[in-house]
Short mmCIF file of C-alpha atoms in Angstrom, two decimals:
data_model
loop_
_atom_site.label_atom_id
_atom_site.label_comp_id
_atom_site.label_asym_id
_atom_site.label_seq_id
_atom_site.Cartn_x
_atom_site.Cartn_y
_atom_site.Cartn_z
CA UNK A 1 27.35 249.01 -237.91
CA UNK A 2 27.27 252.92 -237.99
CA UNK A 3 29.92 254.74 -238.44
CA UNK A 4 30.48 257.10 -234.84
CA UNK A 5 32.09 260.23 -234.83
CA UNK A 6 34.98 260.31 -232.52
CA UNK A 7 36.30 263.86 -231.24
CA UNK A 8 38.10 261.94 -227.77
CA UNK A 9 41.96 261.94 -227.84
CA UNK A 10 43.74 259.75 -224.97
CA UNK A 11 44.34 261.48 -221.62
CA UNK A 12 48.22 262.62 -221.88
CA UNK A 13 48.36 261.72 -217.80
CA UNK A 14 47.43 258.51 -218.65
CA UNK A 15 50.28 257.60 -220.95
CA UNK A 16 52.78 257.78 -218.15
CA UNK A 17 51.42 254.77 -216.65
CA UNK A 18 53.23 252.61 -219.33
CA UNK A 19 56.61 254.54 -218.40
CA UNK A 20 55.90 254.28 -214.59
CA UNK A 21 55.66 250.39 -214.65
CA UNK A 22 59.17 250.48 -216.07
CA UNK A 23 61.07 249.75 -212.61
CA UNK A 24 64.37 251.47 -214.37
CA UNK A 25 62.70 254.53 -215.14
CA UNK A 26 63.41 257.68 -212.76
CA UNK A 27 60.18 259.77 -212.48
CA UNK A 28 59.60 263.66 -211.64
CA UNK A 29 56.49 263.10 -213.91
CA UNK A 30 53.90 262.18 -211.89
CA UNK A 31 52.19 264.39 -209.17
CA UNK A 32 51.17 262.04 -206.42
CA UNK A 33 51.42 261.22 -203.14
CA UNK A 34 54.10 259.13 -202.23
CA UNK A 35 52.99 255.81 -201.27
CA UNK A 36 54.50 255.69 -197.69
CA UNK A 37 52.14 258.69 -196.92
CA UNK A 38 48.95 256.36 -197.31
CA UNK A 39 47.50 256.58 -193.80
CA UNK A 40 46.36 252.60 -194.09
CA UNK A 41 48.93 249.93 -193.39
CA UNK A 42 46.72 247.03 -194.12
CA UNK A 43 43.13 245.94 -193.98
CA UNK A 44 41.41 242.93 -192.88
CA UNK A 45 38.09 241.39 -193.82
CA UNK A 46 35.65 238.21 -193.49
CA UNK A 47 34.03 236.89 -196.03
CA UNK A 48 31.47 233.60 -196.19
CA UNK A 49 31.90 230.57 -198.26
CA UNK A 50 30.29 231.15 -201.56
CA UNK A 51 28.44 228.20 -200.96
CA UNK A 52 27.31 230.03 -197.84
CA UNK A 53 27.64 227.00 -195.60
CA UNK A 54 28.41 229.46 -192.81
CA UNK A 55 31.94 229.20 -193.15
CA UNK A 56 33.90 231.94 -193.06
CA UNK A 57 37.30 233.31 -194.52
CA UNK A 58 39.36 235.81 -193.38
CA UNK A 59 41.44 238.29 -195.61
CA UNK A 60 43.94 240.85 -195.05
CA UNK A 61 45.98 242.70 -196.95
CA UNK A 62 49.30 244.81 -196.84
CA UNK A 63 50.12 248.42 -197.90
CA UNK A 64 53.36 246.06 -199.19
CA UNK A 65 52.83 242.91 -200.20
CA UNK A 66 56.26 240.95 -201.77
CA UNK A 67 55.13 237.20 -201.42
CA UNK A 68 56.13 234.23 -203.70
CA UNK A 69 53.37 234.46 -206.05
CA UNK A 70 51.74 237.89 -204.85
CA UNK A 71 49.26 239.37 -207.21
CA UNK A 72 51.16 242.88 -206.23
CA UNK A 73 47.57 244.15 -205.89
CA UNK A 74 48.17 245.38 -202.50
CA UNK A 75 46.77 248.04 -200.10
CA UNK A 76 49.51 250.60 -202.06
CA UNK A 77 48.34 249.99 -205.52
CA UNK A 78 44.88 249.80 -204.73
CA UNK A 79 45.16 253.12 -202.65
CA UNK A 80 47.09 254.92 -205.79
CA UNK A 81 45.52 256.17 -208.99
CA UNK A 82 44.52 253.76 -211.58
CA UNK A 83 44.28 253.15 -215.31
CA UNK A 84 41.04 253.74 -216.67
CA UNK A 85 40.33 250.52 -217.83
CA UNK A 86 40.47 249.42 -214.31
CA UNK A 87 42.97 246.49 -212.64
CA UNK A 88 44.63 244.83 -214.52
CA UNK A 89 44.49 241.71 -212.36
CA UNK A 90 40.36 241.86 -211.82
CA UNK A 91 39.61 242.97 -215.74
CA UNK A 92 41.43 239.51 -216.37
CA UNK A 93 39.00 237.26 -214.08
CA UNK A 94 35.70 238.92 -215.17
CA UNK A 95 37.03 237.99 -219.22
CA UNK A 96 37.22 234.91 -218.15
CA UNK A 97 34.23 235.01 -216.76
CA UNK A 98 32.54 236.54 -219.89
CA UNK A 99 33.81 234.24 -221.94
CA UNK A 100 34.00 230.88 -220.63
CA UNK A 101 33.34 229.18 -217.15
CA UNK A 102 35.35 225.75 -216.46
CA UNK A 103 34.61 224.50 -213.32
CA UNK A 104 37.92 222.43 -212.33
CA UNK A 105 36.22 219.77 -210.50
CA UNK A 106 34.59 218.75 -213.80
CA UNK A 107 36.23 214.96 -214.42
CA UNK A 108 38.87 215.77 -217.24
CA UNK A 109 37.12 212.99 -219.52
CA UNK A 110 33.39 214.69 -218.81
CA UNK A 111 35.41 218.08 -219.97
CA UNK A 112 36.50 216.39 -223.21
CA UNK A 113 33.19 214.56 -224.01
CA UNK A 114 31.55 217.93 -224.21
CA UNK A 115 31.44 218.93 -228.07
CA UNK A 116 30.23 222.14 -227.17
CA UNK A 117 31.22 224.13 -223.80
CA UNK A 118 28.10 223.81 -221.24
CA UNK A 119 29.33 226.31 -218.79
CA UNK A 120 29.35 229.26 -220.94
CA UNK A 121 28.29 232.72 -219.58
CA UNK A 122 28.25 234.96 -222.56
CA UNK A 123 31.25 234.42 -225.39
CA UNK A 124 30.80 237.02 -227.75
CA UNK A 125 31.23 234.90 -230.82
CA UNK A 126 33.50 237.48 -232.50
CA UNK A 127 36.98 237.98 -231.64
CA UNK A 128 37.63 241.57 -231.18
CA UNK A 129 35.68 242.32 -227.64
CA UNK A 130 37.30 243.59 -224.48
CA UNK A 131 35.97 244.03 -220.96
CA UNK A 132 36.82 246.58 -218.99
CA UNK A 133 35.55 247.64 -215.15
CA UNK A 134 33.10 250.82 -214.99
CA UNK A 135 31.70 252.82 -211.99
CA UNK A 136 28.74 250.88 -212.20
CA UNK A 137 25.63 250.36 -214.86
CA UNK A 138 24.32 254.10 -214.27
CA UNK A 139 28.27 255.78 -215.10
CA UNK A 140 28.16 252.97 -217.91
CA UNK A 141 24.91 254.02 -219.33
CA UNK A 142 25.70 257.74 -218.95
CA UNK A 143 29.24 257.43 -220.60
CA UNK A 144 27.14 255.24 -223.89
CA UNK A 145 24.52 258.40 -223.86
CA UNK A 146 27.30 260.65 -224.58
CA UNK A 147 29.51 258.70 -226.60
CA UNK A 148 26.89 257.02 -229.43
CA UNK A 149 24.35 260.25 -229.29
CA UNK A 150 24.15 263.58 -230.06
CA UNK A 151 21.90 266.59 -228.52
CA UNK A 152 18.57 265.48 -230.21
CA UNK A 153 18.99 261.98 -230.95
CA UNK A 154 16.04 260.01 -230.15
CA UNK A 155 17.20 256.12 -228.54
CA UNK A 156 14.59 253.23 -228.00
CA UNK A 157 13.59 252.06 -224.72
CA UNK A 158 10.87 249.76 -223.07
CA UNK A 159 7.66 251.93 -222.07
CA UNK A 160 8.25 251.17 -218.55
CA UNK A 161 12.24 251.69 -217.51
CA UNK A 162 14.45 252.46 -214.88
CA UNK A 163 14.04 256.00 -214.37
CA UNK A 164 17.76 256.91 -214.20
CA UNK A 165 18.04 256.32 -217.92
CA UNK A 166 15.35 258.92 -218.82
CA UNK A 167 16.94 261.57 -216.08
CA UNK A 168 20.07 260.77 -217.06
CA UNK A 169 19.35 261.43 -221.00
CA UNK A 170 17.07 264.51 -220.55
CA UNK A 171 20.04 266.79 -219.68
CA UNK A 172 22.13 265.70 -222.36
CA UNK A 173 19.54 266.42 -224.61
CA UNK A 174 18.75 263.02 -225.44
CA UNK A 175 15.14 261.81 -226.34
CA UNK A 176 13.92 258.55 -225.41
CA UNK A 177 11.17 257.10 -227.70
CA UNK A 178 8.77 254.42 -225.96
CA UNK A 179 8.00 250.51 -227.02
CA UNK A 180 5.35 248.87 -226.03
CA UNK A 181 5.58 245.45 -223.90
CA UNK A 182 3.94 242.08 -223.57
CA UNK A 183 4.94 239.45 -220.91
CA UNK A 184 8.04 238.59 -223.15
CA UNK A 185 9.43 242.48 -223.09
CA UNK A 186 9.45 244.70 -226.09
CA UNK A 187 6.87 243.53 -228.62
CA UNK A 188 9.23 243.25 -232.21
CA UNK A 189 6.19 243.91 -234.26
CA UNK A 190 5.51 246.94 -232.86
CA UNK A 191 9.13 248.03 -232.78
CA UNK A 192 9.81 247.14 -236.44
CA UNK A 193 6.85 249.09 -237.18
CA UNK A 194 7.75 252.36 -235.34
CA UNK A 195 11.47 252.26 -237.16
CA UNK A 196 9.97 251.59 -240.51
CA UNK A 197 7.45 254.55 -240.11
CA UNK A 198 9.74 256.75 -238.54
CA UNK A 199 9.03 259.97 -239.98
CA UNK A 200 12.53 262.41 -239.98
CA UNK A 201 10.28 265.70 -240.64
CA UNK A 202 7.65 265.30 -238.18
CA UNK A 203 9.94 263.89 -235.42
CA UNK A 204 12.72 266.18 -236.15
CA UNK A 205 15.00 263.89 -235.83
CA UNK A 206 16.73 261.27 -237.51
CA UNK A 207 15.86 257.33 -237.00
CA UNK A 208 17.11 256.09 -233.68
CA UNK A 209 20.52 253.89 -233.88
CA UNK A 210 20.38 253.06 -230.54
CA UNK A 211 18.21 250.72 -228.14
CA UNK A 212 18.53 250.43 -224.50
CA UNK A 213 17.05 247.42 -222.95
CA UNK A 214 16.78 246.06 -219.39
CA UNK A 215 17.24 242.60 -220.66
CA UNK A 216 16.35 239.44 -217.97
CA UNK A 217 14.27 240.52 -215.37
CA UNK A 218 13.31 243.73 -216.46
CA UNK A 219 13.09 247.00 -214.35
CA UNK A 220 10.25 247.30 -213.28
CA UNK A 221 7.84 244.76 -215.21
CA UNK A 222 9.99 241.76 -214.31
CA UNK A 223 10.02 240.44 -217.93
CA UNK A 224 12.08 238.39 -219.23
CA UNK A 225 12.05 237.84 -223.39
CA UNK A 226 13.26 233.88 -224.44
CA UNK A 227 15.74 233.11 -226.41
CA UNK A 228 13.16 233.34 -229.29
CA UNK A 229 11.79 236.95 -229.02
CA UNK A 230 16.15 237.96 -228.36
CA UNK A 231 16.44 236.75 -231.72
CA UNK A 232 13.55 238.79 -232.81
CA UNK A 233 15.28 241.86 -231.67
CA UNK A 234 18.56 241.17 -232.19
CA UNK A 235 17.80 240.28 -235.94
CA UNK A 236 15.60 243.86 -236.37
CA UNK A 237 19.21 245.37 -234.46
CA UNK A 238 20.77 244.14 -237.46
CA UNK A 239 17.88 245.37 -240.03
CA UNK A 240 18.07 249.08 -238.70
CA UNK A 241 21.25 248.91 -237.71
CA UNK A 242 20.62 249.84 -234.15
CA UNK A 243 23.21 249.38 -231.32
CA UNK A 244 21.87 247.70 -228.39
CA UNK A 245 23.14 248.74 -225.07
CA UNK A 246 22.28 245.78 -222.48
CA UNK A 247 21.87 246.50 -219.51
CA UNK A 248 21.24 243.73 -217.27
CA UNK A 249 21.84 243.50 -213.22
CA UNK A 250 19.70 240.74 -212.78
CA UNK A 251 21.19 238.42 -215.33
CA UNK A 252 22.27 235.51 -212.87
CA UNK A 253 18.50 235.60 -210.85
CA UNK A 254 16.49 233.76 -213.53
CA UNK A 255 14.12 231.21 -211.76
CA UNK A 256 12.34 229.33 -214.59
CA UNK A 257 15.34 227.01 -215.58
CA UNK A 258 15.25 226.18 -211.66
CA UNK A 259 11.75 225.44 -210.52
CA UNK A 260 11.78 221.63 -211.03
CA UNK A 261 14.85 221.40 -208.31
CA UNK A 262 12.31 223.88 -206.03
CA UNK A 263 15.59 226.90 -206.40
CA UNK A 264 17.69 224.82 -203.79
CA UNK A 265 21.34 225.97 -204.23
CA UNK A 266 22.71 222.41 -203.21
CA UNK A 267 21.09 220.79 -205.90
CA UNK A 268 22.07 223.37 -209.04
CA UNK A 269 25.75 221.96 -210.58
CA UNK A 270 27.93 225.30 -211.66
CA UNK A 271 27.45 223.91 -215.03
CA UNK A 272 23.76 223.29 -214.56
CA UNK A 273 23.34 226.35 -213.55
CA UNK A 274 25.22 228.51 -216.27
CA UNK A 275 23.63 226.31 -219.19
CA UNK A 276 20.34 226.65 -217.43
CA UNK A 277 20.56 230.15 -218.01
CA UNK A 278 18.83 232.17 -221.26
CA UNK A 279 21.33 233.62 -223.55
CA UNK A 280 22.11 237.21 -223.68
CA UNK A 281 22.12 239.52 -226.13
CA UNK A 282 26.13 239.74 -225.96
CA UNK A 283 26.13 236.10 -226.19
CA UNK A 284 23.92 236.65 -229.68
CA UNK A 285 26.33 239.10 -231.58
CA UNK A 286 28.09 238.21 -234.17
CA UNK A 287 28.22 241.89 -235.61
CA UNK A 288 29.93 243.54 -232.33
CA UNK A 289 26.86 246.04 -232.12
CA UNK A 290 25.60 244.60 -228.48
CA UNK A 291 27.24 246.92 -225.39
CA UNK A 292 26.70 244.89 -222.20
CA UNK A 293 26.94 246.52 -218.48
CA UNK A 294 27.03 244.08 -215.51
CA UNK A 295 27.11 245.15 -212.07
CA UNK A 296 28.20 243.95 -208.63
CA UNK A 297 25.71 246.09 -207.27
CA UNK A 298 22.98 243.19 -207.27
CA UNK A 299 25.71 240.32 -206.34
CA UNK A 300 28.19 241.62 -203.85
CA UNK A 301 27.13 244.95 -202.66
CA UNK A 302 25.68 248.09 -204.44
CA UNK A 303 28.08 250.52 -202.08
CA UNK A 304 30.84 249.48 -203.74
CA UNK A 305 30.25 251.09 -206.72
CA UNK A 306 32.00 248.98 -209.96
CA UNK A 307 30.84 247.55 -212.69
CA UNK A 308 31.96 245.80 -216.04
CA UNK A 309 31.54 246.33 -219.41
CA UNK A 310 31.98 243.99 -222.52
CA UNK A 311 31.82 245.72 -226.08
CA UNK A 312 33.74 245.44 -229.41
CA UNK A 313 36.97 246.57 -228.96
CA UNK A 314 36.08 250.47 -230.85
CA UNK A 315 33.64 250.91 -228.83
CA UNK A 316 35.82 250.18 -225.22
CA UNK A 317 38.29 252.34 -226.54
CA UNK A 318 35.12 255.01 -226.43
CA UNK A 319 34.87 254.43 -223.02
CA UNK A 320 38.24 254.33 -221.83
CA UNK A 321 38.55 257.63 -223.11
CA UNK A 322 35.70 259.03 -221.44
CA UNK A 323 36.78 257.65 -218.41
CA UNK A 324 40.18 259.23 -218.39
CA UNK A 325 38.43 262.65 -218.45
CA UNK A 326 35.33 261.33 -216.04
CA UNK A 327 36.01 259.24 -212.74
CA UNK A 328 39.29 258.27 -213.94
CA UNK A 329 39.26 255.01 -212.78
CA UNK A 330 37.13 252.97 -210.98
CA UNK A 331 37.63 253.12 -206.76
CA UNK A 332 41.08 251.05 -206.53
CA UNK A 333 40.60 249.89 -202.99
CA UNK A 334 37.03 248.29 -204.25
CA UNK A 335 38.83 246.49 -207.07
CA UNK A 336 41.02 244.85 -204.54
CA UNK A 337 38.63 243.99 -202.13
CA UNK A 338 36.88 242.23 -204.93
CA UNK A 339 39.70 240.95 -206.08
CA UNK A 340 40.82 239.41 -203.15
CA UNK A 341 37.32 237.83 -203.04
CA UNK A 342 37.05 236.31 -206.32
CA UNK A 343 40.59 235.50 -207.58
CA UNK A 344 42.26 234.89 -204.35
CA UNK A 345 39.75 233.40 -202.21
CA UNK A 346 36.52 232.21 -204.30
CA UNK A 347 37.57 231.45 -207.75
CA UNK A 348 35.66 231.45 -210.88
CA UNK A 349 33.51 227.84 -209.67
CA UNK A 350 33.52 229.58 -205.99
CA UNK A 351 32.05 232.78 -207.59
CA UNK A 352 29.30 230.81 -209.63
CA UNK A 353 28.35 228.59 -206.66
CA UNK A 354 27.84 232.41 -204.57
CA UNK A 355 25.69 233.24 -207.57
CA UNK A 356 23.89 230.09 -207.40
CA UNK A 357 22.99 230.80 -203.44
CA UNK A 358 21.90 234.15 -204.34
CA UNK A 359 19.23 232.85 -207.07
CA UNK A 360 18.16 230.18 -204.84
CA UNK A 361 17.30 232.85 -202.04
CA UNK A 362 15.54 235.36 -204.02
CA UNK A 363 14.06 232.45 -206.22
CA UNK A 364 12.17 231.20 -202.48
CA UNK A 365 11.26 234.97 -201.86
CA UNK A 366 9.88 235.55 -205.00
CA UNK A 367 7.67 232.32 -204.74
CA UNK A 368 6.54 233.34 -200.97
CA UNK A 369 5.73 237.01 -202.14
CA UNK A 370 3.79 235.64 -204.83
CA UNK A 371 1.84 233.15 -203.00
CA UNK A 372 1.11 235.26 -200.12
CA UNK A 373 -0.19 238.38 -203.04
CA UNK A 374 -2.44 235.55 -204.31
CA UNK A 375 -3.76 234.49 -200.60
CA UNK A 376 -4.39 238.09 -199.68
CA UNK A 377 -5.14 240.82 -202.89
CA UNK A 378 -8.63 240.25 -204.10
CA UNK A 379 -7.61 238.60 -207.55
CA UNK A 380 -11.18 240.42 -208.57
CA UNK A 381 -9.13 243.37 -208.32
CA UNK A 382 -5.51 242.79 -209.17
CA UNK A 383 -4.05 240.61 -211.89
CA UNK A 384 -0.66 239.31 -210.77
CA UNK A 385 2.46 238.93 -212.94
CA UNK A 386 4.73 235.91 -211.69
CA UNK A 387 8.32 237.64 -212.83
CA UNK A 388 10.65 234.85 -214.44
CA UNK A 389 13.57 236.92 -213.15
CA UNK A 390 14.91 239.84 -211.08
CA UNK A 391 13.86 241.67 -207.89
CA UNK A 392 10.37 242.79 -208.94
CA UNK A 393 6.44 241.55 -209.19
CA UNK A 394 4.58 244.08 -211.39
CA UNK A 395 0.33 243.85 -210.60
CA UNK A 396 -2.25 245.36 -212.60
CA UNK A 397 -4.80 246.71 -210.86
CA UNK A 398 -8.28 246.45 -212.91
CA UNK A 399 -9.48 249.89 -212.35
CA UNK A 400 -12.53 250.22 -214.65
CA UNK A 401 -14.25 248.01 -212.25
CA UNK A 402 -13.95 250.44 -209.58
CA UNK A 403 -17.06 252.44 -208.48
CA UNK A 404 -17.28 255.84 -209.80
CA UNK A 405 -14.48 254.60 -212.08
CA UNK A 406 -16.26 256.21 -215.26
CA UNK A 407 -15.18 259.66 -213.23
CA UNK A 408 -12.03 259.07 -212.92
CA UNK A 409 -8.58 259.18 -214.80
CA UNK A 410 -6.28 256.42 -214.69
CA UNK A 411 -3.79 258.39 -213.34
CA UNK A 412 -5.99 259.58 -210.55
CA UNK A 413 -6.72 256.56 -209.44
CA UNK A 414 -2.90 254.93 -209.57
CA UNK A 415 -2.27 258.47 -207.39
CA UNK A 416 -5.60 257.77 -204.57
CA UNK A 417 -3.90 254.13 -204.45
CA UNK A 418 -0.23 255.27 -203.96
CA UNK A 419 -1.39 257.65 -201.63
CA UNK A 420 -4.27 255.64 -199.48
CA UNK A 421 -1.62 252.95 -199.30
CA UNK A 422 1.12 255.44 -197.57
CA UNK A 423 -1.46 255.95 -195.26
CA UNK A 424 -2.11 252.32 -194.47
CA UNK A 425 1.54 251.92 -193.84
CA UNK A 426 2.72 249.89 -197.04
CA UNK A 427 5.08 251.68 -200.00
CA UNK A 428 4.41 250.72 -203.62
CA UNK A 429 5.72 252.30 -206.56
CA UNK A 430 3.40 253.61 -208.89
CA UNK A 431 4.09 252.40 -212.44
CA UNK A 432 4.03 255.96 -214.02
CA UNK A 433 6.95 256.46 -212.12
CA UNK A 434 8.66 254.01 -214.72
CA UNK A 435 7.67 255.89 -217.88
CA UNK A 436 10.10 257.82 -219.91
CA UNK A 437 7.04 259.60 -221.46
CA UNK A 438 5.83 261.13 -218.07
CA UNK A 439 3.19 263.81 -220.48
CA UNK A 440 0.88 261.10 -221.94
CA UNK A 441 -2.46 259.47 -220.89
CA UNK A 442 -2.38 256.48 -218.84
CA UNK A 443 -4.59 254.03 -219.77
CA UNK A 444 -3.44 251.30 -217.54
CA UNK A 445 -2.50 250.92 -213.81
CA UNK A 446 0.11 248.81 -212.79
CA UNK A 447 2.22 249.14 -209.68
CA UNK A 448 6.24 247.52 -208.65
CA UNK A 449 6.67 245.43 -205.33
CA UNK A 450 10.31 244.44 -204.64
CA UNK A 451 10.25 241.04 -203.42
CA UNK A 452 14.45 241.27 -202.64
CA UNK A 453 15.14 242.84 -199.39
CA UNK A 454 11.56 241.63 -197.50
CA UNK A 455 11.06 238.45 -195.25
CA UNK A 456 7.84 236.90 -194.64
CA UNK A 457 7.47 239.34 -191.54
CA UNK A 458 7.19 242.19 -193.60
CA UNK A 459 5.47 240.37 -196.35
CA UNK A 460 2.77 239.31 -194.92
CA UNK A 461 1.39 242.96 -193.30
CA UNK A 462 2.34 244.42 -196.40
CA UNK A 463 0.14 242.70 -198.44
CA UNK A 464 -2.53 242.68 -195.92
CA UNK A 465 -2.12 246.53 -196.12
CA UNK A 466 -2.22 246.90 -199.63
CA UNK A 467 -5.66 244.48 -199.57
CA UNK A 468 -7.26 247.12 -197.00
CA UNK A 469 -6.05 250.14 -200.17
CA UNK A 470 -7.87 247.84 -202.64
CA UNK A 471 -10.92 247.32 -200.43
CA UNK A 472 -10.78 251.52 -200.56
CA UNK A 473 -11.01 251.76 -203.59
CA UNK A 474 -14.32 249.20 -204.03
CA UNK A 475 -16.26 251.16 -201.39
#
C-alpha cells in the first residue's frame, strides 16, 4: 500500500469526551448548553414493518430515559455534541451489518451445518478494519479527496460518473483521468494500458494512486461489474498500488440474481438475499486498500444526511481527524432516529427484510420502464440497456442515422434532443452532464432515465413524449 503523509492531529476538544463520560468527573471545561435547556422533551414517530406488510410500529423517546436495559441513546444525548465517529450504539449495529448477518430465525442445526456463513454482506478479509458514521457519501468523498490526494494529483474514475465527484475535486485542485467502460463497467485492459503508459512529464503529475468507482448500478450508466470483472480491477489496484474509493449507494438494489423469483419480496429469504448479492470490493480487499462508502440516502431517506464508512483503521483515523475539524459529528438526532428504527425496532434481520422489500419495488419499476421503453421508443433510433442494478436506465441514441447528421456533432444532437424534450414536457438527462472531461468532443449520444421515483402514470406519457421528441429528429 502507498504510504500517506498525515499532518492532521487529534482535536483537543474531542479529547474531552473520554473524561466527560466518567460520572465522577466535575467539569468546568466544556462550553455546552445544559441539557435541561434543550427545548425538546420528547419525540414520537411511526415506522412500517420491514416487510412493508402494512403494520405500523409507534416509537417515542424522551429527553431522559432511565429504563432497565436502555441504550442510553435518549433525546438528551442525541441533541448534544457527539463524537466524530458517530454514536457507539449505531456504529456497533452497522459494524455487525458489514461483518456478517445471521438471521435469528434460522434453526440452530442449519447454522451449524453452514461451513461458510451464507449471510455475509462484506466481512473484510483482514482484521484491522472499522466502521464510522459520516455525513453521507458526498461528505465522505470530499474528505477522501482532501486526505488522500494533493493539489495537482490525478485520480481515476469511470468515463461517465456522478457529477458531484468532479465538482468536488475541481476546487480542491484534484484532477480526474477517465477510464473507458463497457456494459460490465470499467474496461480493465484500458485501465492497465493507461497506467502502464503514464507519462509524468507530459501529464505534469505522477501516476494516479486512487480509483473512484460507483461499483453497483453505476450512476449514470447502470453498469454493474461481475465478480470476475471486480477481481480484475482489484488485481490491477494491487499491481499499480491504487487505493479504491468504493461509492455504493445502490448495492442492495441488484436485480439479476432474483429475476427467477419475479422480484417478489415475500419469496426471498434474508439469507438468500444476502448470498445473492455480488461481492463488493470491500469483500475482496485483502490489503486494506478499499474505502467503502455506504449511505442511508437510498434505503431510508436522503434528508437524514448520514452514511457509514468502512476502511482500515489507519484510514478511518484520518477521516475521524477530518470530521473533528469539519462536520464534528453526523446529526445526533438523525443517529438516534436510525438507532431506534434499526436496532430497537427492526433488528439486523428486519433491516435485511426492509432492503428486500425495497429491492423488489425497484425491480418492478425497472421492468416496467424497460417494457414501456421497448413499446414506445423507436428501436431503430435508440439502443436500450437494461440495468442489472440501481435506479437508472441508460439509452444510446443512434444519432448518425438521423437526416443531416453529417452536418451536426454529437453534442449538437444531444442538445437538440434535450431542448425538444423540454418543449414536449419531459426531462431526460444528457450523458455529457456526467462526463468529467467536459471539453472532450462527444462521439456518442446517451441519456439517463430514472425509474426509481416514477409510477406507470408518469412513465407511460413520459416515454411517449420522448418518442415524439425523437420523431422530430428524424423528420
